[in-house]
Coordinates of C-alpha atoms in Angstrom, one line a residue:
M189 CA 35.5 149.3 -295.5
K190 CA 33.8 150.9 -298.5
N191 CA 32.2 154.2 -298.1
L192 CA 28.5 154.8 -298.4
R193 CA 28.4 157.9 -300.5
R194 CA 31.7 159.0 -301.7
K195 CA 35.1 157.5 -302.3
T196 CA 37.9 158.5 -299.8
L197 CA 41.3 157.3 -299.0
A198 CA 40.1 154.3 -297.0
A199 CA 40.8 150.6 -296.9
A200 CA 37.5 149.1 -298.1
S201 CA 35.9 146.0 -299.4
A202 CA 32.7 146.0 -301.5
A203 CA 30.0 143.6 -301.9
T204 CA 27.2 143.0 -304.3
L205 CA 23.7 141.8 -304.2
G206 CA 21.2 141.1 -306.9
V207 CA 17.6 142.1 -307.5
G208 CA 15.5 139.5 -305.6
L209 CA 11.8 138.8 -306.2
A210 CA 9.5 136.3 -304.7
L211 CA 7.7 135.0 -307.8
T212 CA 5.4 132.2 -308.9
G213 CA 6.0 130.0 -311.9
G214 CA 6.0 126.5 -313.3
L215 CA 8.4 124.1 -315.1
A216 CA 11.3 125.3 -317.2
S217 CA 10.6 126.0 -320.8
A218 CA 12.8 125.2 -323.8
A219 CA 14.0 128.8 -324.0
A220 CA 17.5 129.4 -325.4
A221 CA 20.2 129.3 -322.7
G222 CA 21.3 132.5 -321.2
P223 CA 24.5 133.5 -319.3
D224 CA 25.5 131.2 -316.4
T225 CA 23.9 133.1 -313.5
S226 CA 24.1 132.8 -309.7
Y227 CA 21.1 132.8 -307.4
L228 CA 20.2 132.5 -303.8
V229 CA 17.1 130.4 -303.3
L230 CA 15.5 130.5 -299.9
A231 CA 13.2 127.9 -298.4
P232 CA 10.7 129.1 -295.8
Q233 CA 12.1 129.9 -292.4
G234 CA 12.6 126.7 -290.5
A235 CA 12.0 124.4 -293.4
N236 CA 14.5 122.1 -295.0
T237 CA 15.7 122.6 -298.5
S238 CA 14.5 119.4 -300.2
K239 CA 11.4 120.9 -301.8
A240 CA 13.4 124.0 -302.9
A241 CA 16.1 121.8 -304.4
A242 CA 13.5 119.9 -306.4
R243 CA 12.2 123.1 -307.8
V244 CA 15.7 124.2 -308.6
A245 CA 16.2 121.0 -310.7
A246 CA 12.9 121.4 -312.4
A247 CA 13.8 125.0 -313.4
K248 CA 17.1 123.8 -314.9
G249 CA 19.3 125.0 -312.1
T250 CA 22.2 123.4 -310.3
V251 CA 22.7 123.6 -306.5
V252 CA 26.4 124.4 -306.0
A253 CA 26.2 124.8 -302.2
S254 CA 23.4 123.9 -299.7
Y255 CA 23.2 125.6 -296.3
D256 CA 20.4 123.4 -294.9
Q257 CA 20.9 124.7 -291.4
I258 CA 19.4 128.1 -292.6
G259 CA 17.3 127.0 -295.6
V260 CA 19.5 128.7 -298.2
L261 CA 20.7 127.2 -301.5
V262 CA 23.4 128.7 -303.8
V263 CA 22.4 127.9 -307.4
R264 CA 23.7 128.4 -310.9
S265 CA 21.5 128.3 -314.0
T266 CA 21.6 129.3 -317.7
N267 CA 17.8 129.3 -317.8
P268 CA 16.9 132.9 -318.5
D269 CA 13.5 132.3 -316.8
F270 CA 14.9 130.5 -313.8
A271 CA 13.8 133.1 -311.2
T272 CA 10.2 132.9 -312.4
Q273 CA 10.1 129.2 -312.8
V274 CA 11.7 128.1 -309.5
A275 CA 9.1 129.9 -307.4
G276 CA 6.4 127.8 -305.8
A277 CA 5.9 125.5 -302.9
G278 CA 9.1 125.1 -300.9
V279 CA 10.6 128.3 -302.1
D280 CA 10.2 131.5 -300.1
S281 CA 12.1 133.8 -302.3
V282 CA 14.9 134.0 -304.9
A283 CA 17.6 136.6 -305.7
T284 CA 20.0 136.8 -308.6
T285 CA 23.4 137.8 -307.5
A286 CA 25.0 138.3 -310.9
G287 CA 25.6 141.5 -312.9
L288 CA 25.5 144.0 -310.0
G289 CA 28.5 145.0 -308.1
T290 CA 31.1 147.6 -307.0
A291 CA 34.8 146.9 -307.3
L292 CA 36.9 146.8 -304.2
D293 CA 37.8 150.4 -303.3
E294 CA 40.8 150.1 -301.0
G295 CA 42.3 153.5 -301.5
E296 CA 46.0 153.8 -301.2
T297 CA 48.5 151.5 -299.4
V298 CA 51.6 153.5 -298.5
E299 CA 54.3 150.8 -298.2
I300 CA 57.4 151.1 -296.1
S301 CA 60.6 150.6 -298.0
A302 CA 63.0 147.8 -297.3
A303 CA 65.6 150.4 -296.2
D304 CA 63.2 152.0 -293.8
V305 CA 62.4 148.6 -292.3
A306 CA 66.1 147.8 -291.9
A307 CA 66.7 151.1 -290.3
A308 CA 63.8 150.9 -287.8
T309 CA 64.8 150.6 -284.2
G310 CA 61.6 151.2 -282.3
D311 CA 61.7 150.0 -278.8
P312 CA 64.2 147.0 -278.4
T313 CA 61.7 145.3 -276.1
K314 CA 59.0 145.4 -278.8
E315 CA 58.9 144.9 -282.6
P316 CA 61.2 147.0 -284.8
L317 CA 58.3 149.0 -286.3
Y318 CA 56.4 149.3 -283.1
G319 CA 57.4 153.0 -282.7
Q320 CA 55.2 153.8 -285.7
Q321 CA 52.1 152.0 -284.3
W322 CA 50.6 155.0 -282.5
D323 CA 47.3 153.1 -282.4
M324 CA 48.6 150.4 -280.0
N325 CA 49.5 153.0 -277.3
M326 CA 46.1 154.7 -277.8
I327 CA 44.3 151.5 -276.7
H328 CA 46.9 150.4 -274.1
V329 CA 48.1 147.3 -275.9
P330 CA 51.6 147.2 -274.1
Q331 CA 49.9 147.2 -270.7
A332 CA 47.6 144.5 -271.9
H333 CA 50.4 142.3 -273.2
A334 CA 52.0 142.4 -269.8
V335 CA 49.0 140.6 -268.5
N336 CA 47.7 138.6 -271.4
S337 CA 48.6 138.6 -275.1
G338 CA 46.0 136.1 -276.2
S339 CA 45.2 132.4 -276.2
A340 CA 45.7 130.0 -279.1
N341 CA 42.3 128.6 -278.2
V342 CA 40.7 131.8 -279.6
V343 CA 40.3 131.8 -283.4
V344 CA 39.2 134.9 -285.3
G345 CA 37.7 134.5 -288.8
V346 CA 38.9 137.3 -291.1
L347 CA 36.2 137.5 -293.8
D348 CA 38.1 139.5 -296.4
S349 CA 40.4 139.1 -299.4
G350 CA 42.6 136.4 -298.0
I351 CA 45.7 136.3 -295.8
S352 CA 49.3 135.9 -297.0
S353 CA 50.4 132.6 -295.4
S354 CA 54.1 133.4 -296.2
H355 CA 54.2 136.7 -294.4
P356 CA 56.9 136.6 -291.6
D357 CA 54.5 138.3 -289.1
L358 CA 51.6 136.0 -290.0
A359 CA 53.0 132.6 -291.0
T360 CA 52.7 131.2 -287.4
Q361 CA 49.4 133.0 -286.7
I362 CA 47.1 131.4 -289.3
A363 CA 44.8 128.5 -288.4
K364 CA 45.3 126.8 -291.8
D365 CA 43.0 123.9 -290.9
K366 CA 40.1 126.5 -290.4
S367 CA 40.9 128.7 -293.5
T368 CA 39.0 128.5 -296.8
S369 CA 37.9 130.4 -299.8
C370 CA 34.1 131.1 -300.0
I371 CA 34.2 132.7 -303.5
G372 CA 30.9 131.8 -305.3
G373 CA 29.4 130.6 -302.0
V374 CA 31.4 127.4 -302.3
T375 CA 34.3 126.4 -299.9
N376 CA 37.8 125.6 -301.2
T377 CA 40.3 124.8 -298.5
T378 CA 43.4 124.7 -300.6
E379 CA 46.0 127.1 -299.3
A380 CA 46.4 128.8 -302.7
A381 CA 42.6 129.5 -302.7
W382 CA 42.5 131.5 -299.5
N383 CA 45.8 133.4 -300.1
P384 CA 45.4 136.9 -301.6
T385 CA 45.5 137.3 -305.3
T386 CA 44.5 140.9 -306.1
S387 CA 44.3 142.6 -302.7
D388 CA 46.3 142.9 -299.5
H389 CA 43.3 144.2 -297.5
G390 CA 42.8 140.9 -295.5
T391 CA 46.5 140.7 -294.8
H392 CA 46.5 144.2 -293.3
V393 CA 43.5 143.4 -291.2
A394 CA 45.0 140.1 -290.0
G395 CA 48.2 141.9 -288.9
T396 CA 46.3 144.4 -286.7
I397 CA 44.6 141.5 -285.0
A398 CA 47.3 139.0 -284.5
A399 CA 50.8 139.9 -286.0
A400 CA 53.4 137.8 -284.1
V401 CA 55.8 139.2 -281.5
N402 CA 58.8 137.8 -283.1
G403 CA 61.3 140.6 -283.5
V404 CA 60.1 141.3 -287.1
G405 CA 57.9 144.1 -288.3
V406 CA 54.9 145.0 -286.2
T407 CA 52.8 143.6 -283.3
G408 CA 49.2 142.6 -283.3
I409 CA 46.7 143.4 -280.6
A410 CA 46.3 139.8 -279.7
P411 CA 49.5 138.0 -281.0
G412 CA 48.7 134.9 -279.0
V413 CA 45.4 134.1 -280.8
K414 CA 45.0 132.6 -284.2
V415 CA 43.4 134.0 -287.3
A416 CA 41.6 132.1 -290.1
A417 CA 41.5 133.3 -293.6
V418 CA 37.9 133.2 -294.9
K419 CA 38.3 134.6 -298.4
V420 CA 35.1 136.3 -299.6
V421 CA 36.4 139.0 -302.0
N422 CA 36.9 137.6 -305.5
D423 CA 39.7 138.6 -308.0
D424 CA 37.6 141.3 -309.5
G425 CA 37.2 143.0 -306.1
Y426 CA 33.5 142.0 -305.3
I427 CA 31.9 140.3 -302.4
F428 CA 28.7 138.7 -303.4
P429 CA 26.1 137.8 -300.8
E430 CA 26.5 134.1 -301.3
A431 CA 30.2 134.5 -300.3
A432 CA 29.2 136.4 -297.1
V433 CA 26.6 133.7 -296.3
C434 CA 29.3 131.0 -296.8
G435 CA 31.7 133.0 -294.6
F436 CA 29.4 133.3 -291.6
M437 CA 28.4 129.6 -291.9
W438 CA 32.0 128.4 -292.2
A439 CA 33.0 130.4 -289.1
A440 CA 30.1 129.0 -287.2
D441 CA 30.8 125.4 -288.0
H442 CA 34.6 125.5 -287.6
G443 CA 35.0 126.7 -284.0
M444 CA 35.6 130.4 -284.5
Q445 CA 34.5 132.7 -281.7
L446 CA 34.9 136.0 -283.6
T447 CA 34.7 137.3 -287.2
N448 CA 35.9 140.6 -288.6
N449 CA 33.9 142.1 -291.4
S450 CA 35.1 145.2 -293.3
Y451 CA 32.6 145.4 -296.1
Y452 CA 28.9 145.9 -296.8
I453 CA 26.5 144.0 -299.1
D454 CA 26.4 145.9 -302.4
P455 CA 25.3 147.4 -304.7
W456 CA 22.4 148.7 -302.5
E457 CA 24.5 150.7 -300.1
L458 CA 21.5 150.8 -297.8
N459 CA 19.8 147.5 -298.1
C460 CA 16.0 147.9 -297.5
K461 CA 14.4 144.9 -296.1
N462 CA 11.0 146.3 -297.0
D463 CA 11.9 146.4 -300.7
P464 CA 11.0 143.1 -302.5
R465 CA 14.1 143.5 -304.7
Q466 CA 16.4 143.5 -301.8
R467 CA 14.6 141.5 -299.1
P468 CA 15.9 138.0 -300.1
V469 CA 19.5 139.0 -299.6
W470 CA 18.7 140.6 -296.3
Q471 CA 16.9 137.4 -295.2
A472 CA 19.8 135.1 -296.3
V473 CA 22.5 137.2 -294.7
Q474 CA 20.5 137.6 -291.5
R475 CA 19.8 133.9 -291.3
A476 CA 23.6 133.2 -291.6
I477 CA 24.5 135.8 -288.9
R478 CA 21.9 134.4 -286.5
Y479 CA 23.2 130.9 -287.0
S480 CA 26.7 132.0 -286.3
Q481 CA 25.6 133.7 -283.1
S482 CA 23.8 130.5 -282.0
K483 CA 27.2 128.7 -282.5
G484 CA 29.0 131.2 -280.2
V485 CA 30.4 133.6 -282.8
L486 CA 30.5 137.4 -282.1
N487 CA 30.6 139.3 -285.5
V488 CA 32.4 142.6 -285.6
A489 CA 31.8 145.0 -288.6
S490 CA 33.1 148.4 -289.7
A491 CA 30.6 151.3 -289.9
G492 CA 31.7 152.7 -293.3
N493 CA 33.7 155.6 -294.6
S494 CA 31.1 158.1 -295.8
N495 CA 30.6 160.4 -292.8
Y496 CA 27.0 159.2 -293.1
D497 CA 24.5 159.5 -290.2
L498 CA 23.3 155.9 -290.1
A499 CA 20.7 156.9 -287.5
H500 CA 18.9 159.3 -289.9
K501 CA 18.7 157.7 -293.3
I502 CA 16.9 160.0 -295.7
T503 CA 18.3 159.6 -299.1
D504 CA 20.5 157.2 -301.1
T505 CA 21.7 158.6 -304.3
G506 CA 24.5 156.1 -304.9
S507 CA 22.6 152.8 -305.4
P508 CA 23.0 150.7 -307.3
N509 CA 26.7 151.4 -307.6
N510 CA 27.4 149.8 -310.9
G511 CA 24.9 151.4 -313.1
T512 CA 22.6 154.4 -313.2
P513 CA 21.9 155.3 -309.6
E514 CA 18.4 155.6 -308.4
N515 CA 17.5 158.7 -306.3
R516 CA 15.9 157.0 -303.4
E517 CA 14.4 159.4 -301.0
N518 CA 12.3 159.4 -297.8
L519 CA 14.1 156.2 -296.6
T520 CA 13.4 154.7 -293.2
N521 CA 15.6 152.7 -290.8
A522 CA 14.3 149.6 -292.5
C523 CA 17.2 150.4 -294.9
L524 CA 20.3 149.0 -293.3
D525 CA 24.1 149.0 -293.8
L526 CA 24.8 145.2 -293.8
P527 CA 26.3 143.5 -292.0
A528 CA 27.1 146.4 -289.7
E529 CA 23.5 147.1 -288.7
A530 CA 22.3 143.5 -288.4
P531 CA 21.1 142.7 -284.9
G532 CA 23.9 141.4 -282.6
V533 CA 26.8 142.7 -284.7
V534 CA 29.3 145.0 -283.0
T535 CA 29.5 148.2 -285.2
V536 CA 32.8 150.1 -285.0
G537 CA 33.6 153.7 -285.9
A538 CA 37.0 155.2 -286.4
V539 CA 39.3 157.9 -284.8
G540 CA 42.6 159.4 -285.8
P541 CA 45.7 160.1 -283.8
T542 CA 44.0 162.9 -282.0
G543 CA 41.4 160.5 -280.6
E544 CA 38.6 162.4 -282.4
K545 CA 36.3 161.0 -285.1
S546 CA 38.0 160.4 -288.3
Y547 CA 36.8 162.7 -291.1
Y548 CA 35.4 159.8 -293.1
S549 CA 33.9 157.6 -290.4
S550 CA 30.2 157.1 -290.5
Y551 CA 28.3 157.5 -287.3
G552 CA 24.9 157.4 -285.7
Q553 CA 23.3 157.4 -282.2
G554 CA 22.2 153.9 -281.4
V555 CA 24.2 152.5 -284.4
I556 CA 27.8 152.8 -283.4
D557 CA 28.7 150.5 -280.5
V558 CA 32.3 151.3 -280.0
T559 CA 35.2 153.2 -281.7
A560 CA 38.8 152.4 -282.3
P561 CA 41.8 153.7 -284.2
G562 CA 41.3 153.8 -288.0
G563 CA 43.6 156.6 -289.0
D564 CA 43.1 160.1 -290.4
T565 CA 45.5 161.3 -293.1
R566 CA 43.6 164.4 -294.3
Y567 CA 43.9 167.1 -291.7
R568 CA 44.0 166.9 -287.9
T569 CA 41.3 168.7 -286.0
Q570 CA 43.6 171.6 -285.1
G571 CA 44.3 172.2 -288.8
A572 CA 47.8 170.8 -289.1
R573 CA 48.5 168.8 -292.2
S574 CA 48.7 165.1 -291.5
T575 CA 50.8 162.4 -293.3
S576 CA 50.6 158.7 -294.1
T577 CA 52.0 157.9 -290.7
D578 CA 48.7 159.0 -289.2
A579 CA 47.1 156.0 -290.9
I580 CA 47.4 152.4 -289.5
L581 CA 50.6 150.5 -290.0
S582 CA 50.2 146.7 -290.5
T583 CA 51.2 143.8 -292.6
T584 CA 50.9 144.0 -296.4
F585 CA 51.2 141.8 -299.5
N586 CA 52.1 143.4 -302.9
T587 CA 50.0 141.4 -305.3
A588 CA 52.0 142.7 -308.3
T589 CA 55.4 141.5 -307.1
R590 CA 54.1 138.8 -304.8
T591 CA 56.1 140.1 -301.9
N592 CA 55.3 140.6 -298.2
G593 CA 55.9 143.9 -296.4
W594 CA 54.4 146.5 -294.1
G595 CA 52.4 149.6 -294.9
Y596 CA 49.8 152.1 -294.0
K597 CA 46.0 152.1 -294.7
Q598 CA 43.1 153.9 -293.1
G599 CA 39.4 153.5 -292.8
T600 CA 36.8 151.9 -290.6
S601 CA 38.3 148.7 -292.1
M602 CA 41.2 149.4 -289.8
S603 CA 39.2 150.3 -286.7
G604 CA 37.1 147.2 -287.0
P605 CA 40.0 144.8 -286.4
H606 CA 41.2 146.9 -283.5
A607 CA 37.9 146.1 -281.8
T608 CA 38.1 142.5 -282.9
G609 CA 41.6 142.2 -281.5
V610 CA 40.5 143.6 -278.1
A611 CA 37.5 141.2 -278.1
A612 CA 40.0 138.3 -278.8
L613 CA 42.0 139.4 -275.7
A614 CA 38.8 139.6 -273.6
L615 CA 37.9 136.0 -274.6
S616 CA 41.5 134.9 -273.9
A617 CA 41.4 136.4 -270.4
H618 CA 37.7 135.4 -269.7
P619 CA 36.9 132.3 -271.7
G620 CA 33.4 131.0 -272.0
M621 CA 31.5 134.3 -272.6
T622 CA 28.6 134.1 -275.0
P623 CA 28.5 136.5 -278.0
G624 CA 26.0 138.7 -276.1
Q625 CA 28.2 138.7 -272.9
L626 CA 31.3 139.5 -274.9
S627 CA 29.7 142.4 -276.8
S628 CA 28.4 143.9 -273.5
F629 CA 31.8 143.4 -271.9
L630 CA 33.6 145.1 -274.8
E631 CA 31.3 148.1 -274.4
R632 CA 31.5 148.3 -270.5
T633 CA 35.3 148.3 -270.7
S634 CA 35.5 151.0 -273.3
V635 CA 36.6 154.5 -272.4
A636 CA 33.7 156.9 -272.9
Q637 CA 34.3 159.9 -275.1
S638 CA 32.1 163.0 -275.1
C639 CA 30.6 164.6 -278.2
P640 CA 32.4 167.6 -279.6
S641 CA 30.2 170.7 -279.3
G642 CA 28.3 172.1 -282.3
V643 CA 28.9 171.0 -285.9
Y644 CA 32.0 169.0 -286.1
N645 CA 34.2 169.5 -289.2
P646 CA 37.8 168.1 -288.9
V647 CA 38.6 169.2 -292.5
P648 CA 37.7 172.9 -292.5
L649 CA 39.6 173.7 -295.7
L650 CA 37.2 171.5 -297.6
G651 CA 34.1 173.4 -296.4
D652 CA 31.1 171.6 -295.1
A653 CA 31.7 168.3 -297.0
Y654 CA 32.6 166.6 -293.8
D655 CA 30.2 168.3 -291.4
A656 CA 28.8 166.0 -288.8
T657 CA 26.7 166.5 -285.7
C658 CA 27.1 164.2 -282.7
S659 CA 24.2 163.4 -280.4
G660 CA 24.0 161.6 -277.1
G661 CA 25.8 161.7 -273.8
A662 CA 28.2 159.2 -272.4
R663 CA 27.1 156.9 -275.1
N664 CA 26.8 158.9 -278.4
G665 CA 26.6 158.7 -282.1
F666 CA 30.4 159.3 -282.8
Y667 CA 31.9 157.0 -280.3
G668 CA 29.2 154.7 -279.0
A669 CA 30.2 153.4 -275.6
G670 CA 33.7 154.7 -276.2
M671 CA 37.2 153.7 -277.3
V672 CA 38.0 150.0 -276.9
D673 CA 40.7 149.4 -274.4
A674 CA 43.0 146.3 -274.4
Y675 CA 44.2 146.6 -270.9
N676 CA 40.7 147.1 -269.4
V677 CA 39.6 143.7 -270.9
V678 CA 42.4 141.7 -269.4
K679 CA 43.4 143.4 -266.1

């Protein structure tokens, strides 16, 4: 997941949102055409979209996707005055989603060579590369698999950059009939559309959740479940809010019980719902999340890679990310990291091989729900230099050579799917839980971790750049309810 303030070596996806204003206006004028621009048009809460659609047409816009269940329209228009002219009866607010954005910041993928894969022995009772998956032992995956390795009735939506359908560890794991591209807020179910084109981020995430136990490569946490590719990151590395809305709605209406989300809605790194520029996007995304929850979906999201205290938001000097940043000060908790801080979403922090908070992981008392392995390749807490093998090994897809493989990434983008995989095992062992029950069960079965004393700095050679202070007791700002545990949810 993308970091909130500074770039780090972290697997991350970025999203964009536009400046949204609730405005008043009349019919479209004969002004010269402008660039083809995307908008979110929101009907009043609880109202249908018929009146809003009529105003869209009158303002020379075209509805490209209609989410009537939540009163949201995805619209394109070349009318430069569209935002002003569409407002009126039947329209609650409008947001342009064009022209603002931050490219996907994945950091580095450290690939394993073909020779290393061929030479790997691991444990003959497991996958060849299992010996390098320290994260699986940390959350007791082998013990869990002896009891339950997942049910094919559980489908996890991976809202990300697509999943390689030709990967030997994933080809049998993908629910192709439930996969789609949501780029532009419009669904496209062709296999080519939801495969990766410029990023292997989604392929890596999917492997952590459900890579097959087949004598090839790695194992996933829940190899018995299915994953669905819900592609929301476009070829330029952006996730616009209409794609996120589409993703949540698609998962809700296609029988998924879980989604994994390793991104935030950009370019406002902290999206302030009390700011009229940003509120329409907050409203649209929140409506989609609530709808998915009503359909039985638990959404899991990464906390971010900025070592940022999400419980004490004061300043935001990095928004918007694609232009001249504004120095926003004296912020309140009305400014949220979306979707991680949306109500009902499970927010996941990251730890490294020592089990302590990863240097980059954002945190916050009352914000972090659980923690999971995400990797830490800077320095271990005791000061010893770490290596790429202290990141997370999973499935990869080289978009330049169009070849499948395995490699290391790190970030809360990697801890999120660990929690999602454990939740998938929990549903497999205990079917029928509601999203609220599953979220509570995931927390109750986590292993509590105490706060480190004093100011925590796992990277002492870099000074105070990664200082962090943990607050709370058994449930705290670094680890939430604790480390997710695969065995505890199935035993």
